[in-house]
């Protein structure tokens, strides 16, 4: 039966999922797989299969079944956010769960496991629920990340603008004093002018590249 198969072969299934996931990345950029979540997911499916079978005999209530289904979605929701954090795209999130179905099916055929059509339907239903939860979480986490970057960009722009304004005002007033002849070109005011112009150059060199990167990061693109 499927529940026993998933429990007994979960390490082999996870290894196959990891291999299929790695093949979708270049060797130098393969992210760390969220293996712990996959283990929990497989164990939850096994539990749900057992409950479904007991429910068919009236030994388990619909409420108990729903709790188990909700837990699967909960794990998948956390999984989706974690995959975003370690560098997955939304397409790879969907494929991550598709790998589970493929690995289970291939291994079942290889081992000649007796898994019923209804059990495979249940597996697919669980995967559908998990994918929906993971994708929803992925989108929410991505939006939250974008919002945080936007807030950071806004704060950095305000700081840049304030510092730029301060240095420009110093330069303008210093130059005005020199221009009307009240101070010389070799005095403290001229030094202040030179210093403020140097700081403006440093400000631009240090801040503008960082602001440009933040701006690119907050641009939402399809992934």
mmCIF file with all atom_site columns, C-alpha atoms in Angstrom:
data_model
loop_
_atom_site.group_PDB
_atom_site.id
_atom_site.type_symbol
_atom_site.label_atom_id
_atom_site.label_alt_id
_atom_site.label_comp_id
_atom_site.label_asym_id
_atom_site.label_entity_id
_atom_site.label_seq_id
_atom_site.pdbx_PDB_ins_code
_atom_site.Cartn_x
_atom_site.Cartn_y
_atom_site.Cartn_z
_atom_site.occupancy
_atom_site.B_iso_or_equiv
_atom_site.pdbx_formal_charge
_atom_site.auth_seq_id
_atom_site.auth_comp_id
_atom_site.auth_asym_id
_atom_site.auth_atom_id
_atom_site.pdbx_PDB_model_num
ATOM 1   C CA . UNK A 1 1   ? 0.000   0.000  0.000   1.00 0.00 ? 1   UNK A CA 1
ATOM 2   C CA . UNK A 1 2   ? 1.081   3.595  -0.646  1.00 0.00 ? 2   UNK A CA 1
ATOM 3   C CA . UNK A 1 3   ? 1.418   4.650  2.995   1.00 0.00 ? 3   UNK A CA 1
ATOM 4   C CA . UNK A 1 4   ? 3.874   1.850  3.803   1.00 0.00 ? 4   UNK A CA 1
ATOM 5   C CA . UNK A 1 5   ? 5.711   2.402  0.521   1.00 0.00 ? 5   UNK A CA 1
ATOM 6   C CA . UNK A 1 6   ? 6.240   6.123  1.239   1.00 0.00 ? 6   UNK A CA 1
ATOM 7   C CA . UNK A 1 7   ? 7.381   5.461  4.784   1.00 0.00 ? 7   UNK A CA 1
ATOM 8   C CA . UNK A 1 8   ? 9.784   2.652  3.909   1.00 0.00 ? 8   UNK A CA 1
ATOM 9   C CA . UNK A 1 9   ? 11.278  4.264  0.780   1.00 0.00 ? 9   UNK A CA 1
ATOM 10  C CA . UNK A 1 10  ? 11.228  7.957  1.753   1.00 0.00 ? 10  UNK A CA 1
ATOM 11  C CA . UNK A 1 11  ? 15.056  8.307  1.754   1.00 0.00 ? 11  UNK A CA 1
ATOM 12  C CA . UNK A 1 12  ? 15.286  6.832  -1.745  1.00 0.00 ? 12  UNK A CA 1
ATOM 13  C CA . UNK A 1 13  ? 12.463  9.093  -2.937  1.00 0.00 ? 13  UNK A CA 1
ATOM 14  C CA . UNK A 1 14  ? 14.141  12.155 -1.446  1.00 0.00 ? 14  UNK A CA 1
ATOM 15  C CA . UNK A 1 15  ? 17.476  11.207 -3.061  1.00 0.00 ? 15  UNK A CA 1
ATOM 16  C CA . UNK A 1 16  ? 15.781  10.949 -6.450  1.00 0.00 ? 16  UNK A CA 1
ATOM 17  C CA . UNK A 1 17  ? 14.006  14.282 -5.949  1.00 0.00 ? 17  UNK A CA 1
ATOM 18  C CA . UNK A 1 18  ? 17.305  15.910 -5.015  1.00 0.00 ? 18  UNK A CA 1
ATOM 19  C CA . UNK A 1 19  ? 18.947  14.532 -8.145  1.00 0.00 ? 19  UNK A CA 1
ATOM 20  C CA . UNK A 1 20  ? 16.141  15.736 -10.434 1.00 0.00 ? 20  UNK A CA 1
ATOM 21  C CA . UNK A 1 21  ? 16.250  19.178 -8.815  1.00 0.00 ? 21  UNK A CA 1
ATOM 22  C CA . UNK A 1 22  ? 20.037  19.421 -9.202  1.00 0.00 ? 22  UNK A CA 1
ATOM 23  C CA . UNK A 1 23  ? 19.774  18.643 -12.912 1.00 0.00 ? 23  UNK A CA 1
ATOM 24  C CA . UNK A 1 24  ? 17.751  21.833 -13.413 1.00 0.00 ? 24  UNK A CA 1
ATOM 25  C CA . UNK A 1 25  ? 20.594  24.032 -12.154 1.00 0.00 ? 25  UNK A CA 1
ATOM 26  C CA . UNK A 1 26  ? 24.094  24.721 -13.351 1.00 0.00 ? 26  UNK A CA 1
ATOM 27  C CA . UNK A 1 27  ? 26.581  22.911 -11.063 1.00 0.00 ? 27  UNK A CA 1
ATOM 28  C CA . UNK A 1 28  ? 27.920  26.214 -9.702  1.00 0.00 ? 28  UNK A CA 1
ATOM 29  C CA . UNK A 1 29  ? 24.506  27.568 -8.686  1.00 0.00 ? 29  UNK A CA 1
ATOM 30  C CA . UNK A 1 30  ? 22.671  24.508 -7.356  1.00 0.00 ? 30  UNK A CA 1
ATOM 31  C CA . UNK A 1 31  ? 20.800  25.660 -4.218  1.00 0.00 ? 31  UNK A CA 1
ATOM 32  C CA . UNK A 1 32  ? 20.604  23.613 -1.063  1.00 0.00 ? 32  UNK A CA 1
ATOM 33  C CA . UNK A 1 33  ? 17.534  21.378 -1.209  1.00 0.00 ? 33  UNK A CA 1
ATOM 34  C CA . UNK A 1 34  ? 14.898  21.809 1.495   1.00 0.00 ? 34  UNK A CA 1
ATOM 35  C CA . UNK A 1 35  ? 15.134  18.101 2.301   1.00 0.00 ? 35  UNK A CA 1
ATOM 36  C CA . UNK A 1 36  ? 13.546  18.299 5.754   1.00 0.00 ? 36  UNK A CA 1
ATOM 37  C CA . UNK A 1 37  ? 10.294  19.648 4.307   1.00 0.00 ? 37  UNK A CA 1
ATOM 38  C CA . UNK A 1 38  ? 10.175  16.905 1.690   1.00 0.00 ? 38  UNK A CA 1
ATOM 39  C CA . UNK A 1 39  ? 10.567  14.270 4.405   1.00 0.00 ? 39  UNK A CA 1
ATOM 40  C CA . UNK A 1 40  ? 7.703   15.751 6.414   1.00 0.00 ? 40  UNK A CA 1
ATOM 41  C CA . UNK A 1 41  ? 5.582   15.996 3.292   1.00 0.00 ? 41  UNK A CA 1
ATOM 42  C CA . UNK A 1 42  ? 6.048   12.313 2.453   1.00 0.00 ? 42  UNK A CA 1
ATOM 43  C CA . UNK A 1 43  ? 5.279   11.252 6.011   1.00 0.00 ? 43  UNK A CA 1
ATOM 44  C CA . UNK A 1 44  ? 2.142   13.400 6.011   1.00 0.00 ? 44  UNK A CA 1
ATOM 45  C CA . UNK A 1 45  ? 0.948   11.845 2.775   1.00 0.00 ? 45  UNK A CA 1
ATOM 46  C CA . UNK A 1 46  ? 1.508   8.403  4.291   1.00 0.00 ? 46  UNK A CA 1
ATOM 47  C CA . UNK A 1 47  ? -0.520  9.428  7.346   1.00 0.00 ? 47  UNK A CA 1
ATOM 48  C CA . UNK A 1 48  ? -3.269  10.851 5.164   1.00 0.00 ? 48  UNK A CA 1
ATOM 49  C CA . UNK A 1 49  ? -3.490  7.648  3.121   1.00 0.00 ? 49  UNK A CA 1
ATOM 50  C CA . UNK A 1 50  ? -3.896  5.636  6.314   1.00 0.00 ? 50  UNK A CA 1
ATOM 51  C CA . UNK A 1 51  ? -6.582  8.016  7.562   1.00 0.00 ? 51  UNK A CA 1
ATOM 52  C CA . UNK A 1 52  ? -8.414  7.927  4.227   1.00 0.00 ? 52  UNK A CA 1
ATOM 53  C CA . UNK A 1 53  ? -8.498  4.161  4.354   1.00 0.00 ? 53  UNK A CA 1
ATOM 54  C CA . UNK A 1 54  ? -9.724  4.161  7.943   1.00 0.00 ? 54  UNK A CA 1
ATOM 55  C CA . UNK A 1 55  ? -12.300 6.803  7.048   1.00 0.00 ? 55  UNK A CA 1
ATOM 56  C CA . UNK A 1 56  ? -13.725 4.524  4.388   1.00 0.00 ? 56  UNK A CA 1
ATOM 57  C CA . UNK A 1 57  ? -14.532 2.126  7.212   1.00 0.00 ? 57  UNK A CA 1
ATOM 58  C CA . UNK A 1 58  ? -15.988 4.874  9.374   1.00 0.00 ? 58  UNK A CA 1
ATOM 59  C CA . UNK A 1 59  ? -13.077 4.759  11.865  1.00 0.00 ? 59  UNK A CA 1
ATOM 60  C CA . UNK A 1 60  ? -11.930 8.331  11.182  1.00 0.00 ? 60  UNK A CA 1
ATOM 61  C CA . UNK A 1 61  ? -14.039 11.491 10.924  1.00 0.00 ? 61  UNK A CA 1
ATOM 62  C CA . UNK A 1 62  ? -13.947 14.006 8.086   1.00 0.00 ? 62  UNK A CA 1
ATOM 63  C CA . UNK A 1 63  ? -12.696 16.594 10.571  1.00 0.00 ? 63  UNK A CA 1
ATOM 64  C CA . UNK A 1 64  ? -9.599  14.482 11.310  1.00 0.00 ? 64  UNK A CA 1
ATOM 65  C CA . UNK A 1 65  ? -8.957  14.074 7.602   1.00 0.00 ? 65  UNK A CA 1
ATOM 66  C CA . UNK A 1 66  ? -9.232  17.821 7.064   1.00 0.00 ? 66  UNK A CA 1
ATOM 67  C CA . UNK A 1 67  ? -6.720  18.515 9.831   1.00 0.00 ? 67  UNK A CA 1
ATOM 68  C CA . UNK A 1 68  ? -4.205  16.253 8.085   1.00 0.00 ? 68  UNK A CA 1
ATOM 69  C CA . UNK A 1 69  ? -4.851  17.931 4.719   1.00 0.00 ? 69  UNK A CA 1
ATOM 70  C CA . UNK A 1 70  ? -4.384  21.352 6.297   1.00 0.00 ? 70  UNK A CA 1
ATOM 71  C CA . UNK A 1 71  ? -1.066  20.268 7.772   1.00 0.00 ? 71  UNK A CA 1
ATOM 72  C CA . UNK A 1 72  ? 0.139   19.247 4.310   1.00 0.00 ? 72  UNK A CA 1
ATOM 73  C CA . UNK A 1 73  ? -0.722  22.691 2.955   1.00 0.00 ? 73  UNK A CA 1
ATOM 74  C CA . UNK A 1 74  ? 0.939   24.323 5.989   1.00 0.00 ? 74  UNK A CA 1
ATOM 75  C CA . UNK A 1 75  ? 4.207   22.467 5.381   1.00 0.00 ? 75  UNK A CA 1
ATOM 76  C CA . UNK A 1 76  ? 4.040   23.294 1.668   1.00 0.00 ? 76  UNK A CA 1
ATOM 77  C CA . UNK A 1 77  ? 3.452   26.965 2.461   1.00 0.00 ? 77  UNK A CA 1
ATOM 78  C CA . UNK A 1 78  ? 6.600   27.118 4.588   1.00 0.00 ? 78  UNK A CA 1
ATOM 79  C CA . UNK A 1 79  ? 8.431   25.126 1.938   1.00 0.00 ? 79  UNK A CA 1
ATOM 80  C CA . UNK A 1 80  ? 7.559   27.658 -0.772  1.00 0.00 ? 80  UNK A CA 1
ATOM 81  C CA . UNK A 1 81  ? 8.955   30.553 1.264   1.00 0.00 ? 81  UNK A CA 1
ATOM 82  C CA . UNK A 1 82  ? 12.122  28.592 2.040   1.00 0.00 ? 82  UNK A CA 1
ATOM 83  C CA . UNK A 1 83  ? 12.698  27.725 -1.620  1.00 0.00 ? 83  UNK A CA 1
ATOM 84  C CA . UNK A 1 84  ? 12.457  31.413 -2.524  1.00 0.00 ? 84  UNK A CA 1
ATOM 85  C CA . UNK A 1 85  ? 15.030  32.226 0.158   1.00 0.00 ? 85  UNK A CA 1
ATOM 86  C CA . UNK A 1 86  ? 17.568  29.732 -1.188  1.00 0.00 ? 86  UNK A CA 1
ATOM 87  C CA . UNK A 1 87  ? 17.196  30.848 -4.797  1.00 0.00 ? 87  UNK A CA 1
ATOM 88  C CA . UNK A 1 88  ? 14.463  28.840 -6.521  1.00 0.00 ? 88  UNK A CA 1
ATOM 89  C CA . UNK A 1 89  ? 12.191  30.337 -9.176  1.00 0.00 ? 89  UNK A CA 1
ATOM 90  C CA . UNK A 1 90  ? 8.438   29.791 -9.038  1.00 0.00 ? 90  UNK A CA 1
ATOM 91  C CA . UNK A 1 91  ? 8.699   27.289 -11.907 1.00 0.00 ? 91  UNK A CA 1
ATOM 92  C CA . UNK A 1 92  ? 11.226  25.290 -9.902  1.00 0.00 ? 92  UNK A CA 1
ATOM 93  C CA . UNK A 1 93  ? 8.928   25.354 -6.871  1.00 0.00 ? 93  UNK A CA 1
ATOM 94  C CA . UNK A 1 94  ? 6.196   23.670 -8.919  1.00 0.00 ? 94  UNK A CA 1
ATOM 95  C CA . UNK A 1 95  ? 8.646   21.159 -10.370 1.00 0.00 ? 95  UNK A CA 1
ATOM 96  C CA . UNK A 1 96  ? 9.993   20.412 -6.894  1.00 0.00 ? 96  UNK A CA 1
ATOM 97  C CA . UNK A 1 97  ? 6.656   18.810 -6.005  1.00 0.00 ? 97  UNK A CA 1
ATOM 98  C CA . UNK A 1 98  ? 6.245   17.281 -9.426  1.00 0.00 ? 98  UNK A CA 1
ATOM 99  C CA . UNK A 1 99  ? 9.509   15.457 -8.756  1.00 0.00 ? 99  UNK A CA 1
ATOM 100 C CA . UNK A 1 100 ? 7.887   13.750 -5.767  1.00 0.00 ? 100 UNK A CA 1
ATOM 101 C CA . UNK A 1 101 ? 5.172   12.224 -7.943  1.00 0.00 ? 101 UNK A CA 1
ATOM 102 C CA . UNK A 1 102 ? 7.674   11.160 -10.595 1.00 0.00 ? 102 UNK A CA 1
ATOM 103 C CA . UNK A 1 103 ? 10.048  9.634  -8.047  1.00 0.00 ? 103 UNK A CA 1
ATOM 104 C CA . UNK A 1 104 ? 7.254   7.713  -6.316  1.00 0.00 ? 104 UNK A CA 1
ATOM 105 C CA . UNK A 1 105 ? 5.834   6.435  -9.606  1.00 0.00 ? 105 UNK A CA 1
ATOM 106 C CA . UNK A 1 106 ? 9.193   5.330  -11.018 1.00 0.00 ? 106 UNK A CA 1
ATOM 107 C CA . UNK A 1 107 ? 10.269  3.641  -7.802  1.00 0.00 ? 107 UNK A CA 1
ATOM 108 C CA . UNK A 1 108 ? 6.917   1.875  -7.435  1.00 0.00 ? 108 UNK A CA 1
ATOM 109 C CA . UNK A 1 109 ? 7.239   0.458  -10.953 1.00 0.00 ? 109 UNK A CA 1
ATOM 110 C CA . UNK A 1 110 ? 10.837  -0.632 -10.332 1.00 0.00 ? 110 UNK A CA 1
ATOM 111 C CA . UNK A 1 111 ? 9.948   -2.376 -7.073  1.00 0.00 ? 111 UNK A CA 1
ATOM 112 C CA . UNK A 1 112 ? 6.708   -3.848 -8.358  1.00 0.00 ? 112 UNK A CA 1
ATOM 113 C CA . UNK A 1 113 ? 4.785   -2.169 -5.522  1.00 0.00 ? 113 UNK A CA 1
ATOM 114 C CA . UNK A 1 114 ? 1.054   -2.765 -5.382  1.00 0.00 ? 114 UNK A CA 1
ATOM 115 C CA . UNK A 1 115 ? -0.381  0.723  -5.260  1.00 0.00 ? 115 UNK A CA 1
ATOM 116 C CA . UNK A 1 116 ? -4.001  1.210  -6.231  1.00 0.00 ? 116 UNK A CA 1
ATOM 117 C CA . UNK A 1 117 ? -5.361  3.778  -8.646  1.00 0.00 ? 117 UNK A CA 1
ATOM 118 C CA . UNK A 1 118 ? -7.230  5.457  -5.788  1.00 0.00 ? 118 UNK A CA 1
ATOM 119 C CA . UNK A 1 119 ? -3.993  5.795  -3.825  1.00 0.00 ? 119 UNK A CA 1
ATOM 120 C CA . UNK A 1 120 ? -2.282  7.455  -6.789  1.00 0.00 ? 120 UNK A CA 1
ATOM 121 C CA . UNK A 1 121 ? -5.259  9.801  -7.110  1.00 0.00 ? 121 UNK A CA 1
ATOM 122 C CA . UNK A 1 122 ? -4.851  10.678 -3.439  1.00 0.00 ? 122 UNK A CA 1
ATOM 123 C CA . UNK A 1 123 ? -1.134  11.316 -3.973  1.00 0.00 ? 123 UNK A CA 1
ATOM 124 C CA . UNK A 1 124 ? -1.884  13.644 -6.887  1.00 0.00 ? 124 UNK A CA 1
ATOM 125 C CA . UNK A 1 125 ? -4.537  15.480 -4.879  1.00 0.00 ? 125 UNK A CA 1
ATOM 126 C CA . UNK A 1 126 ? -2.072  16.021 -2.032  1.00 0.00 ? 126 UNK A CA 1
ATOM 127 C CA . UNK A 1 127 ? 0.506   17.290 -4.512  1.00 0.00 ? 127 UNK A CA 1
ATOM 128 C CA . UNK A 1 128 ? -2.039  19.679 -6.029  1.00 0.00 ? 128 UNK A CA 1
ATOM 129 C CA . UNK A 1 129 ? -2.849  21.081 -2.584  1.00 0.00 ? 129 UNK A CA 1
ATOM 130 C CA . UNK A 1 130 ? 0.852   21.325 -1.729  1.00 0.00 ? 130 UNK A CA 1
ATOM 131 C CA . UNK A 1 131 ? 1.709   23.110 -4.973  1.00 0.00 ? 131 UNK A CA 1
ATOM 132 C CA . UNK A 1 132 ? -1.105  25.615 -4.425  1.00 0.00 ? 132 UNK A CA 1
ATOM 133 C CA . UNK A 1 133 ? 0.134   26.315 -0.899  1.00 0.00 ? 133 UNK A CA 1
ATOM 134 C CA . UNK A 1 134 ? 3.777   26.564 -1.931  1.00 0.00 ? 134 UNK A CA 1
ATOM 135 C CA . UNK A 1 135 ? 3.090   28.866 -4.880  1.00 0.00 ? 135 UNK A CA 1
ATOM 136 C CA . UNK A 1 136 ? 0.870   31.124 -2.782  1.00 0.00 ? 136 UNK A CA 1
ATOM 137 C CA . UNK A 1 137 ? 3.535   31.332 -0.090  1.00 0.00 ? 137 UNK A CA 1
ATOM 138 C CA . UNK A 1 138 ? 6.241   31.886 -2.699  1.00 0.00 ? 138 UNK A CA 1
ATOM 139 C CA . UNK A 1 139 ? 4.332   34.816 -4.155  1.00 0.00 ? 139 UNK A CA 1
ATOM 140 C CA . UNK A 1 140 ? 3.634   36.335 -0.741  1.00 0.00 ? 140 UNK A CA 1
ATOM 141 C CA . UNK A 1 141 ? 7.247   35.956 0.370   1.00 0.00 ? 141 UNK A CA 1
ATOM 142 C CA . UNK A 1 142 ? 8.493   37.476 -2.888  1.00 0.00 ? 142 UNK A CA 1
ATOM 143 C CA . UNK A 1 143 ? 6.150   40.438 -2.517  1.00 0.00 ? 143 UNK A CA 1
ATOM 144 C CA . UNK A 1 144 ? 7.231   40.944 1.094   1.00 0.00 ? 144 UNK A CA 1
ATOM 145 C CA . UNK A 1 145 ? 10.874  40.863 0.032   1.00 0.00 ? 145 UNK A CA 1
ATOM 146 C CA . UNK A 1 146 ? 10.179  43.389 -2.723  1.00 0.00 ? 146 UNK A CA 1
ATOM 147 C CA . UNK A 1 147 ? 8.342   45.675 -0.299  1.00 0.00 ? 147 UNK A CA 1
ATOM 148 C CA . UNK A 1 148 ? 11.217  45.538 2.192   1.00 0.00 ? 148 UNK A CA 1
ATOM 149 C CA . UNK A 1 149 ? 13.717  46.361 -0.552  1.00 0.00 ? 149 UNK A CA 1
ATOM 150 C CA . UNK A 1 150 ? 11.508  49.236 -1.708  1.00 0.00 ? 150 UNK A CA 1
ATOM 151 C CA . UNK A 1 151 ? 11.348  50.629 1.834   1.00 0.00 ? 151 UNK A CA 1
ATOM 152 C CA . UNK A 1 152 ? 15.113  50.332 2.104   1.00 0.00 ? 152 UNK A CA 1
ATOM 153 C CA . UNK A 1 153 ? 15.554  52.054 -1.248  1.00 0.00 ? 153 UNK A CA 1
ATOM 154 C CA . UNK A 1 154 ? 13.257  54.880 -0.164  1.00 0.00 ? 154 UNK A CA 1
ATOM 155 C CA . UNK A 1 155 ? 15.199  55.392 3.075   1.00 0.00 ? 155 UNK A CA 1
ATOM 156 C CA . UNK A 1 156 ? 18.541  55.318 1.253   1.00 0.00 ? 156 UNK A CA 1
ATOM 157 C CA . UNK A 1 157 ? 17.301  57.806 -1.335  1.00 0.00 ? 157 UNK A CA 1
ATOM 158 C CA . UNK A 1 158 ? 16.170  60.193 1.410   1.00 0.00 ? 158 UNK A CA 1
ATOM 159 C CA . UNK A 1 159 ? 19.542  59.918 3.143   1.00 0.00 ? 159 UNK A CA 1
ATOM 160 C CA . UNK A 1 160 ? 21.370  60.439 -0.148  1.00 0.00 ? 160 UNK A CA 1
ATOM 161 C CA . UNK A 1 161 ? 19.224  63.463 -1.019  1.00 0.00 ? 161 UNK A CA 1
ATOM 162 C CA . UNK A 1 162 ? 19.742  65.069 2.399   1.00 0.00 ? 162 UNK A CA 1
ATOM 163 C CA . UNK A 1 163 ? 23.513  64.566 2.358   1.00 0.00 ? 163 UNK A CA 1
ATOM 164 C CA . UNK A 1 164 ? 23.749  65.753 -1.253  1.00 0.00 ? 164 UNK A CA 1
ATOM 165 C CA . UNK A 1 165 ? 21.752  68.894 -0.397  1.00 0.00 ? 165 UNK A CA 1
ATOM 166 C CA . UNK A 1 166 ? 23.964  69.617 2.617   1.00 0.00 ? 166 UNK A CA 1
ATOM 167 C CA . UNK A 1 167 ? 27.206  69.335 0.662   1.00 0.00 ? 167 UNK A CA 1
ATOM 168 C CA . UNK A 1 168 ? 25.889  71.386 -2.273  1.00 0.00 ? 168 UNK A CA 1
ATOM 169 C CA . UNK A 1 169 ? 24.775  74.181 0.108   1.00 0.00 ? 169 UNK A CA 1
ATOM 170 C CA . UNK A 1 170 ? 28.223  74.239 1.714   1.00 0.00 ? 170 UNK A CA 1
ATOM 171 C CA . UNK A 1 171 ? 29.880  74.436 -1.696  1.00 0.00 ? 171 UNK A CA 1
ATOM 172 C CA . UNK A 1 172 ? 27.558  77.207 -2.917  1.00 0.00 ? 172 UNK A CA 1
ATOM 173 C CA . UNK A 1 173 ? 28.040  79.375 0.174   1.00 0.00 ? 173 UNK A CA 1
ATOM 174 C CA . UNK A 1 174 ? 31.782  78.809 0.202   1.00 0.00 ? 174 UNK A CA 1
ATOM 175 C CA . UNK A 1 175 ? 32.065  79.718 -3.470  1.00 0.00 ? 175 UNK A CA 1
ATOM 176 C CA . UNK A 1 176 ? 29.877  82.816 -2.946  1.00 0.00 ? 176 UNK A CA 1
ATOM 177 C CA . UNK A 1 177 ? 32.130  84.045 -0.152  1.00 0.00 ? 177 UNK A CA 1
ATOM 178 C CA . UNK A 1 178 ? 35.207  83.553 -2.324  1.00 0.00 ? 178 UNK A CA 1
ATOM 179 C CA . UNK A 1 179 ? 33.547  85.185 -5.339  1.00 0.00 ? 179 UNK A CA 1
ATOM 180 C CA . UNK A 1 180 ? 32.666  88.440 -3.573  1.00 0.00 ? 180 UNK A CA 1
ATOM 181 C CA . UNK A 1 181 ? 36.211  88.692 -2.309  1.00 0.00 ? 181 UNK A CA 1
ATOM 182 C CA . UNK A 1 182 ? 35.622  88.548 1.416   1.00 0.00 ? 182 UNK A CA 1
ATOM 183 C CA . UNK A 1 183 ? 37.943  85.519 1.758   1.00 0.00 ? 183 UNK A CA 1
ATOM 184 C CA . UNK A 1 184 ? 40.984  84.323 -0.146  1.00 0.00 ? 184 UNK A CA 1
ATOM 185 C CA . UNK A 1 185 ? 41.613  81.277 -2.290  1.00 0.00 ? 185 UNK A CA 1
ATOM 186 C CA . UNK A 1 186 ? 44.068  79.812 0.196   1.00 0.00 ? 186 UNK A CA 1
ATOM 187 C CA . UNK A 1 187 ? 42.033  80.199 3.376   1.00 0.00 ? 187 UNK A CA 1
ATOM 188 C CA . UNK A 1 188 ? 39.703  77.972 5.382   1.00 0.00 ? 188 UNK A CA 1
ATOM 189 C CA . UNK A 1 189 ? 36.674  78.754 3.175   1.00 0.00 ? 189 UNK A CA 1
ATOM 190 C CA . UNK A 1 190 ? 38.463  77.595 0.040   1.00 0.00 ? 190 UNK A CA 1
ATOM 191 C CA . UNK A 1 191 ? 39.518  74.437 1.880   1.00 0.00 ? 191 UNK A CA 1
ATOM 192 C CA . UNK A 1 192 ? 35.904  73.912 2.916   1.00 0.00 ? 192 UNK A CA 1
ATOM 193 C CA . UNK A 1 193 ? 34.784  74.280 -0.720  1.00 0.00 ? 193 UNK A CA 1
ATOM 194 C CA . UNK A 1 194 ? 37.343  71.754 -1.897  1.00 0.00 ? 194 UNK A CA 1
ATOM 195 C CA . UNK A 1 195 ? 36.400  69.356 0.886   1.00 0.00 ? 195 UNK A CA 1
ATOM 196 C CA . UNK A 1 196 ? 32.665  69.565 0.111   1.00 0.00 ? 196 UNK A CA 1
ATOM 197 C CA . UNK A 1 197 ? 33.294  68.918 -3.606  1.00 0.00 ? 197 UNK A CA 1
ATOM 198 C CA . UNK A 1 198 ? 35.447  65.901 -2.737  1.00 0.00 ? 198 UNK A CA 1
ATOM 199 C CA . UNK A 1 199 ? 32.685  64.562 -0.467  1.00 0.00 ? 199 UNK A CA 1
ATOM 200 C CA . UNK A 1 200 ? 30.138  64.995 -3.259  1.00 0.00 ? 200 UNK A CA 1
ATOM 201 C CA . UNK A 1 201 ? 32.293  62.823 -5.517  1.00 0.00 ? 201 UNK A CA 1
ATOM 202 C CA . UNK A 1 202 ? 32.684  60.169 -2.828  1.00 0.00 ? 202 UNK A CA 1
ATOM 203 C CA . UNK A 1 203 ? 28.946  60.253 -2.094  1.00 0.00 ? 203 UNK A CA 1
ATOM 204 C CA . UNK A 1 204 ? 28.121  59.636 -5.742  1.00 0.00 ? 204 UNK A CA 1
ATOM 205 C CA . UNK A 1 205 ? 30.718  56.877 -6.138  1.00 0.00 ? 205 UNK A CA 1
ATOM 206 C CA . UNK A 1 206 ? 29.599  55.007 -3.014  1.00 0.00 ? 206 UNK A CA 1
ATOM 207 C CA . UNK A 1 207 ? 25.850  55.509 -2.980  1.00 0.00 ? 207 UNK A CA 1
ATOM 208 C CA . UNK A 1 208 ? 24.694  55.513 -6.595  1.00 0.00 ? 208 UNK A CA 1
ATOM 209 C CA . UNK A 1 209 ? 25.804  51.933 -7.459  1.00 0.00 ? 209 UNK A CA 1
ATOM 210 C CA . UNK A 1 210 ? 24.074  50.609 -4.303  1.00 0.00 ? 210 UNK A CA 1
ATOM 211 C CA . UNK A 1 211 ? 20.916  52.571 -5.090  1.00 0.00 ? 211 UNK A CA 1
ATOM 212 C CA . UNK A 1 212 ? 20.979  51.241 -8.641  1.00 0.00 ? 212 UNK A CA 1
ATOM 213 C CA . UNK A 1 213 ? 21.186  47.638 -7.372  1.00 0.00 ? 213 UNK A CA 1
ATOM 214 C CA . UNK A 1 214 ? 18.331  48.218 -4.916  1.00 0.00 ? 214 UNK A CA 1
ATOM 215 C CA . UNK A 1 215 ? 16.246  49.728 -7.691  1.00 0.00 ? 215 UNK A CA 1
ATOM 216 C CA . UNK A 1 216 ? 16.811  46.672 -9.897  1.00 0.00 ? 216 UNK A CA 1
ATOM 217 C CA . UNK A 1 217 ? 15.944  44.337 -7.012  1.00 0.00 ? 217 UNK A CA 1
ATOM 218 C CA . UNK A 1 218 ? 12.595  46.039 -6.430  1.00 0.00 ? 218 UNK A CA 1
ATOM 219 C CA . UNK A 1 219 ? 11.587  45.703 -10.089 1.00 0.00 ? 219 UNK A CA 1
ATOM 220 C CA . UNK A 1 220 ? 9.127   42.786 -10.174 1.00 0.00 ? 220 UNK A CA 1
ATOM 221 C CA . UNK A 1 221 ? 9.800   40.497 -13.093 1.00 0.00 ? 221 UNK A CA 1
ATOM 222 C CA . UNK A 1 222 ? 8.320   37.144 -14.046 1.00 0.00 ? 222 UNK A CA 1
ATOM 223 C CA . UNK A 1 223 ? 10.407  34.269 -12.699 1.00 0.00 ? 223 UNK A CA 1
#
